[in-house]
CSV table of C-alpha atoms and ligand atoms in Angstrom, one decimal:
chain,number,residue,atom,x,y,z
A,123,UNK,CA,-15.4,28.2,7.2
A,124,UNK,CA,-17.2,30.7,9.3
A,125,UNK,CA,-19.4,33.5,9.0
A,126,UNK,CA,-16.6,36.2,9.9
A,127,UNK,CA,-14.1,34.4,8.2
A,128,UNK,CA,-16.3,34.2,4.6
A,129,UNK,CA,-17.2,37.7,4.9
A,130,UNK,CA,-13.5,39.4,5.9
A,131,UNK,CA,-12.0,37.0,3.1
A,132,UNK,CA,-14.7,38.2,0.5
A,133,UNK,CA,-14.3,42.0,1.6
A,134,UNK,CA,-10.5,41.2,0.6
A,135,UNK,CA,-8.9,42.2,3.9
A,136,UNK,CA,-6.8,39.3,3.7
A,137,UNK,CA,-5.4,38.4,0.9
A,138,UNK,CA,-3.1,35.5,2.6
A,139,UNK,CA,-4.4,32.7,4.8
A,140,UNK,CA,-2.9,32.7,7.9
A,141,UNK,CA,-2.2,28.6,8.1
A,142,UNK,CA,-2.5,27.4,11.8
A,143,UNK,CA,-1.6,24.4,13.6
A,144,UNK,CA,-5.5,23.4,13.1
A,145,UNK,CA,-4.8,23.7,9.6
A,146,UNK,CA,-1.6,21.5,9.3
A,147,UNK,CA,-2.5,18.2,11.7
A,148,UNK,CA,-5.5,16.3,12.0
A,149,UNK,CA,-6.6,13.9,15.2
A,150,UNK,CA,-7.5,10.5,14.1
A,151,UNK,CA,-11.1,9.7,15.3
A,152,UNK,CA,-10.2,6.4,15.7
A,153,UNK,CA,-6.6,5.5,16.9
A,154,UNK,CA,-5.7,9.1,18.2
A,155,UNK,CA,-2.4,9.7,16.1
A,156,UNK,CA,-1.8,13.4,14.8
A,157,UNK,CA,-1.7,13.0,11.2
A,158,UNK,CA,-0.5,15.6,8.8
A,159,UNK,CA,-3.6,16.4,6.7
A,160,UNK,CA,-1.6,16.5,3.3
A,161,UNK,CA,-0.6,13.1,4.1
A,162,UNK,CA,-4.1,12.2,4.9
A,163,UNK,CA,-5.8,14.2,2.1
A,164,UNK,CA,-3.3,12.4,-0.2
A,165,UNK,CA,-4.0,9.1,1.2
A,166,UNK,CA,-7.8,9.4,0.7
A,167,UNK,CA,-8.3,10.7,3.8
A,168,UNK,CA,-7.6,6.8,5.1
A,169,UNK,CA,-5.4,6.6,8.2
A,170,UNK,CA,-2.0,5.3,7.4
A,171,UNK,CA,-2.0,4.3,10.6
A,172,UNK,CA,-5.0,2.2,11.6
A,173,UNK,CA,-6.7,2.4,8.0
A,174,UNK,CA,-9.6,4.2,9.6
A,175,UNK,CA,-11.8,5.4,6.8
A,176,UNK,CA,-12.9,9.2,7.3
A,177,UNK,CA,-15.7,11.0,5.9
A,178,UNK,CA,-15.6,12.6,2.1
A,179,UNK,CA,-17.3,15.0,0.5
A,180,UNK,CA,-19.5,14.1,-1.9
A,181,UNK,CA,-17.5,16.4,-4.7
A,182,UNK,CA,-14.7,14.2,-3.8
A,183,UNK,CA,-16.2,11.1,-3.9
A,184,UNK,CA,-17.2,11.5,-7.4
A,185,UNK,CA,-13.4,12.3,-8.2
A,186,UNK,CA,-12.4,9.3,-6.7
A,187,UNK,CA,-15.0,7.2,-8.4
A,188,UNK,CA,-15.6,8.7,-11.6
A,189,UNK,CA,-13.2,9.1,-14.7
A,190,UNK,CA,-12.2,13.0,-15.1
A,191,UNK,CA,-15.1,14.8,-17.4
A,192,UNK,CA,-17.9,13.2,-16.1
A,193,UNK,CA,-21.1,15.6,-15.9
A,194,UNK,CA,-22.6,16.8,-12.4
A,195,UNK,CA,-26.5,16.3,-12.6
A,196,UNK,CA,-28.3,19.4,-11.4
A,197,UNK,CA,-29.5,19.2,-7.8
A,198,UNK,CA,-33.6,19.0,-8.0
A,199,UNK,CA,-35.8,21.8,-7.2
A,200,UNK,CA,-38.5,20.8,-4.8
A,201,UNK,CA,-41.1,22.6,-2.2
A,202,UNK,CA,-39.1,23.7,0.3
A,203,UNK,CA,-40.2,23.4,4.2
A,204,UNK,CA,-43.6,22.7,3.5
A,205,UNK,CA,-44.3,21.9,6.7
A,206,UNK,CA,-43.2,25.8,8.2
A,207,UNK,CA,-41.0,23.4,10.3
A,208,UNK,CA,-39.4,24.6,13.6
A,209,UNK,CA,-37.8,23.0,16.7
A,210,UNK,CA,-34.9,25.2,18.1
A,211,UNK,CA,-34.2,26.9,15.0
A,212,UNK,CA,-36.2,27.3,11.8
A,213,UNK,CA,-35.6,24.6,9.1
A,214,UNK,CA,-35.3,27.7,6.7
A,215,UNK,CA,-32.2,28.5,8.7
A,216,UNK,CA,-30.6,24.9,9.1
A,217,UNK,CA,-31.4,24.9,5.0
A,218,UNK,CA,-29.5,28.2,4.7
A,219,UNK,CA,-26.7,27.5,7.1
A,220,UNK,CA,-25.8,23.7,5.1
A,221,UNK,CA,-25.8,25.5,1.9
A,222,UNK,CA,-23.0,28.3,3.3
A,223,UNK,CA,-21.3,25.1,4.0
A,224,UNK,CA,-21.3,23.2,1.2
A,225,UNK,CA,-21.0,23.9,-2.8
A,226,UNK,CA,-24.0,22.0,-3.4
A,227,UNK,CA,-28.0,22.3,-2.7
A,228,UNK,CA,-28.6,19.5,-0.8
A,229,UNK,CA,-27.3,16.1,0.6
A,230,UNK,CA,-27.7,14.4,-2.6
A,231,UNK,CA,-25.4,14.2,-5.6
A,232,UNK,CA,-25.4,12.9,-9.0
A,233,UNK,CA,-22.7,12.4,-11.9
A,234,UNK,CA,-22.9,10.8,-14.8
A,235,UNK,CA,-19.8,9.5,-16.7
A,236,UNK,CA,-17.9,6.2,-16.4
A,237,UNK,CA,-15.6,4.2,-14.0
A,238,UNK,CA,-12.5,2.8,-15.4
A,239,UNK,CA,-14.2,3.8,-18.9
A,240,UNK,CA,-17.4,1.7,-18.1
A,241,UNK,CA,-20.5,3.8,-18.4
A,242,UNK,CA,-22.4,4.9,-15.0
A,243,UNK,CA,-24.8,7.0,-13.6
A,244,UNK,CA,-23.1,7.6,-9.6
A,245,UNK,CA,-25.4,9.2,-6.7
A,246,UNK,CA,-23.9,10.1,-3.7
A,247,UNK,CA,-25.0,11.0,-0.3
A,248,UNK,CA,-23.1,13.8,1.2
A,249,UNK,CA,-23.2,13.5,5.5
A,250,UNK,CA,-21.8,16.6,5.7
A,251,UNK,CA,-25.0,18.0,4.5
A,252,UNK,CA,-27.3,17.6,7.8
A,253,UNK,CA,-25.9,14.9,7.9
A,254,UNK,CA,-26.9,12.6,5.0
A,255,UNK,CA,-30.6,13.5,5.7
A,256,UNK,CA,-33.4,12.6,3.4
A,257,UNK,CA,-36.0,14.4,2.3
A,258,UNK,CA,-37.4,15.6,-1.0
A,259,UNK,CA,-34.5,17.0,-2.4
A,260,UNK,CA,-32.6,13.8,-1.8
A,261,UNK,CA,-35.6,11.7,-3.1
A,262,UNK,CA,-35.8,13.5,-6.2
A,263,UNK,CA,-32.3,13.5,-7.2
A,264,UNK,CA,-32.0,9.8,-6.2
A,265,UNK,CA,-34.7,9.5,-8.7
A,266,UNK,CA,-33.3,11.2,-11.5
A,267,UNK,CA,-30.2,9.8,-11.2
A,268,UNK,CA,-31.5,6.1,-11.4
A,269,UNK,CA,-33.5,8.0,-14.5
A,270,UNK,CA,-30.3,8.7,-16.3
A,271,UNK,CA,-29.1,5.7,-16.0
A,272,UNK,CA,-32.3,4.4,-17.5
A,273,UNK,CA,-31.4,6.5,-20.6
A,274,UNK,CA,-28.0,5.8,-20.6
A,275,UNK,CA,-29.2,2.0,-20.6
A,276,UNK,CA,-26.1,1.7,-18.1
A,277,UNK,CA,-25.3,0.4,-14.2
A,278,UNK,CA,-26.4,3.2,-11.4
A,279,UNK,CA,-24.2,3.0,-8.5
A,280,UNK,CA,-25.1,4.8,-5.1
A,281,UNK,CA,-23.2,6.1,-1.8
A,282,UNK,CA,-24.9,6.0,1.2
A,283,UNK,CA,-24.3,8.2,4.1
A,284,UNK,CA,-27.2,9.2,6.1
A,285,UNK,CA,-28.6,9.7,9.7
A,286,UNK,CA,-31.8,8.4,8.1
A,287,UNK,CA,-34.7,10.4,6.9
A,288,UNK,CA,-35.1,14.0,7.2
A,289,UNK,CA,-37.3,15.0,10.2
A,290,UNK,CA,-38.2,18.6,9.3
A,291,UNK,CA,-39.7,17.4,6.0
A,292,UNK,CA,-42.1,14.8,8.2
A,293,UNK,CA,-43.9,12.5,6.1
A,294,UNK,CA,-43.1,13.5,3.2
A,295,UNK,CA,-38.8,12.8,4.1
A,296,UNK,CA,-40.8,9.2,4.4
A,297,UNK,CA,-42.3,9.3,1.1
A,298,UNK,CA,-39.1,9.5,-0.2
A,299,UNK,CA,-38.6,5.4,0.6
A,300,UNK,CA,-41.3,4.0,-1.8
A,301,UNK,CA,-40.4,6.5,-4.4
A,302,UNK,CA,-36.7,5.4,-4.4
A,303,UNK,CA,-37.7,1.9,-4.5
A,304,UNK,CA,-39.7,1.8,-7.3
A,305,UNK,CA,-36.8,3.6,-9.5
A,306,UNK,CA,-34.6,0.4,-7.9
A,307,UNK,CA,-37.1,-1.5,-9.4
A,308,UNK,CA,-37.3,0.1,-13.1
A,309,UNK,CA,-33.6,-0.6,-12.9
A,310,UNK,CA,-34.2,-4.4,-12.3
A,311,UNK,CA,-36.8,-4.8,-14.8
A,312,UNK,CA,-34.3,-2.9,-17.6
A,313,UNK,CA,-31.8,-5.3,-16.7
A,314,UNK,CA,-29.5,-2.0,-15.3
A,315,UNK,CA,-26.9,-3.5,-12.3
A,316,UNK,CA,-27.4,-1.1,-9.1
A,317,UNK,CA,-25.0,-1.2,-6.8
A,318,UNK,CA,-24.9,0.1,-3.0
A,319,UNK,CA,-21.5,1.6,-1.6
A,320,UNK,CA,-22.4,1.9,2.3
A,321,UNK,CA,-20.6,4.5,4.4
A,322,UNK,CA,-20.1,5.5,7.5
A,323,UNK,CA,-22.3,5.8,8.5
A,324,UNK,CA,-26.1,4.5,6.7
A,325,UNK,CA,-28.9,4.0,8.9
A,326,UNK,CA,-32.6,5.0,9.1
A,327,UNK,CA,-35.0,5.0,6.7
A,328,UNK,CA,-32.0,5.0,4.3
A,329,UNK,CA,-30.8,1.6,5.1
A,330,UNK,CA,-34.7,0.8,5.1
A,331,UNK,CA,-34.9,2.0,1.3
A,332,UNK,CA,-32.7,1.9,-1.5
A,333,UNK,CA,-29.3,0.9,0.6
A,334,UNK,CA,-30.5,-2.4,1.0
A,335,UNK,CA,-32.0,-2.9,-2.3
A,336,UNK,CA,-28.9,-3.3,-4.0
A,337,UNK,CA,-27.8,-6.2,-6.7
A,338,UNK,CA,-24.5,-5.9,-4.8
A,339,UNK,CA,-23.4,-4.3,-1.5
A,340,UNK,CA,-20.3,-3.0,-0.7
A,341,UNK,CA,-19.3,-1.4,2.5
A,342,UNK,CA,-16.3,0.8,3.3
A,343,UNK,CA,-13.9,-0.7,6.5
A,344,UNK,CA,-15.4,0.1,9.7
A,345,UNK,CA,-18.6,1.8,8.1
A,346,UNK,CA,-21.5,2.2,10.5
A,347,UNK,CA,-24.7,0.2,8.9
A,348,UNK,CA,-27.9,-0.2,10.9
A,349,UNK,CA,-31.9,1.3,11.1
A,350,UNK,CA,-32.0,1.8,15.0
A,351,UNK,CA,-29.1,3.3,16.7
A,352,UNK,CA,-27.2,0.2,19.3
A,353,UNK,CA,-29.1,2.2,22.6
A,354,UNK,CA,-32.5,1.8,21.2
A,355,UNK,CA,-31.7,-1.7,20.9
A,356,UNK,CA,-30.0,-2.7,23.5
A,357,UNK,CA,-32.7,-1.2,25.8
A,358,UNK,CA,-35.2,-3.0,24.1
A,359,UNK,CA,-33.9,-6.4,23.9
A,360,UNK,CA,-32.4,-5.9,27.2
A,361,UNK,CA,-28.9,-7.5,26.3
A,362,UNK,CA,-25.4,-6.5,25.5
A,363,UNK,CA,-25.1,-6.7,22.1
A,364,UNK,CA,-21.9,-8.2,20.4
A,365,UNK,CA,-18.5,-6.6,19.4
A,366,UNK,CA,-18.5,-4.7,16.5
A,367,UNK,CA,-22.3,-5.1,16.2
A,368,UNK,CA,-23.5,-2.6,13.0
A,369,UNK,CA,-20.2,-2.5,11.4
A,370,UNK,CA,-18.8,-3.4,8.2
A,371,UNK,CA,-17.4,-6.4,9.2
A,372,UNK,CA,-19.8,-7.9,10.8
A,373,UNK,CA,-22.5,-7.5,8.2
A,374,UNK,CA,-20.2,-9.0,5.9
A,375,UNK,CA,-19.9,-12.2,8.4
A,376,UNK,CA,-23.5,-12.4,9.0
A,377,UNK,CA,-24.4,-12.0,5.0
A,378,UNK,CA,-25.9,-8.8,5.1
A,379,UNK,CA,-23.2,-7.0,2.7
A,380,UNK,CA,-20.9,-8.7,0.0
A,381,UNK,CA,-18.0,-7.3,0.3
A,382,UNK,CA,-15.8,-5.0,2.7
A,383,UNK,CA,-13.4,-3.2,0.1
A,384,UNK,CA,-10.7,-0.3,1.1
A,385,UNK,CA,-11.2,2.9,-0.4
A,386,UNK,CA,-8.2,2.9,-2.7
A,387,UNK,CA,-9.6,-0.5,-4.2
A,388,UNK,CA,-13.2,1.3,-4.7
A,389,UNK,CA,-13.2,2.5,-8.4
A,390,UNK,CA,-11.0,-1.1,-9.8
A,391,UNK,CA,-13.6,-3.2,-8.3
A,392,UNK,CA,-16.3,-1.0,-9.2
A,393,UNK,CA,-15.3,-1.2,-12.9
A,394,UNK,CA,-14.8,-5.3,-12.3
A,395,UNK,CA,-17.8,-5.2,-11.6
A,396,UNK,CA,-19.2,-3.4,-13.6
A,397,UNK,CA,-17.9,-6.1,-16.3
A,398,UNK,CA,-19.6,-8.7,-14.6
A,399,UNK,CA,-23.1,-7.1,-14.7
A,400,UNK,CA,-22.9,-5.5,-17.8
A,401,UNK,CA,-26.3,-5.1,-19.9
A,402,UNK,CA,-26.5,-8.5,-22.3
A,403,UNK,CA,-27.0,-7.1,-25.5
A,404,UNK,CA,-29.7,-9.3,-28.1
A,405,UNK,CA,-27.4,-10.6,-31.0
B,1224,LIG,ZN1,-5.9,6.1,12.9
């Protein structure tokens, strides 16, 4: 929503929304078709035609993956732009701008309930948020969700989505991959599962951290997956790289991720899962 259209509708001028065209139908990104966005919405925003997997907020990945009632972690306070960061626009303003945008604080968000009545602590990334990007805020909450699933004595599972580390935050954005690691590790040594669902798409220092650190990695269909964008490479190595290079797919055929799993099969094998790795109890 925009500027003019959050002020008029909170001044009350209109009282109906007018829907357009825009509103009804949506372009795949993939295949082209014109999908009815009900259809898509209700079909977890998954084409029915070419099963591409679209982006989700992170308020509705929670839904989808959490049983109803679970409880939303608050989002982390932290310094913000200590740096006094600017490039074409203040960082203050990009901050302001994503949080107009979105209901939440920052790109990172954390429930705690259970999945398919198994209890876990779920983080997810949110790309709609400048676009995944980490920096303290994400850190942190990362952090304190692994944390509550330390107390909970139960499984933490994460979604990635992220354009890697967040630039404006400089080396501190970078700090943010040790700390996360050594919460992956308290998980380990408690004997907690944490598992990695990778979106489209996970790269940077993201993928360099905690999305790779997983017990078990799942990926969405299609999902982008990599550190250095395909151009860097290419023009380094000097050579076309293969079909489908970065995907899903083929990280699953080259053994870097587990399993490919559909969207609507998320949650069911999350809670197999979940069984699998539960916490042995001493008899
Ligand atoms: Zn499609």
């Amino acid at each position: 929503m925009n500027w003019f259209t959050r002020v008029r509708n909170s001044l009350g001028f209109s009282s109906q929304k007018k829907t357009t065209e825009k509103d009804l139908w949506i372009k795949c990104p993939s295949c082209q078709e014109m999908l009815f966005v009900q259809d898509y919405e209700s079909n977890l925003s998954v084409c029915p035609k070419c099963e591409h997997h679209g982006r989700i907020s992170a308020d509705a990945r929670l839904a989808l993956l959490l049983d109803p009632g679970f409880e939303l972690l608050p989002i982390p306070e932290v310094a913000e732009d200590p740096l006094q960061f600017k490039d074409t626009k203040k960082y203050t303003d990009r901050l302001k701008a994503a949080r107009a945008a979105s209901p939440h604080k920052d790109a990172f968000v954390v429930g705690s309930g259970f999945i398919e009545t198994r209890p876990a602590v779920v983080g997810v990334q949110d790309f709609g948020f400048m676009g995944g990007s980490m920096g303290m805020a994400v850190g942190q909450a990362f952090c304190e969700g692994a944390q509550k699933a330390l107390d909970r004595g139960c499984a933490y599972v994460v979604v990635t989505a992220a354009g890697g580390a967040r630039m404006q935050e400089g080396i501190l954005s970078l700090m943010q991959m040790p700390r996360t690691t050594v919460m992956t590790r308290r998980l380990k040594a408690a004997g907690l599962p944490y598992i990695v669902v990778l979106t489209d798409p996970t790269t940077g220092g993201v993928t360099a951290s905690y999305a790779m650190l997983g017990d078990i990695h799942i990926a969405e269909p299609g999902a982008l997956i990599g550190f250095a964008g395909q151009r860097v490479i290419q023009d380094t190595i000097r050579e076309q790289l293969p079909e489908g290079f970065q995907r899903a797919e083929y990280l699953h055929k080259h053994g870097m991720v587990d399993m490919v799993v559909h969207r609507r099969e998320l949650k069911a094998t999350l809670g197999q899962l979940l069984d699998y790795l539960r916490p042995v109890k001493a008899a």
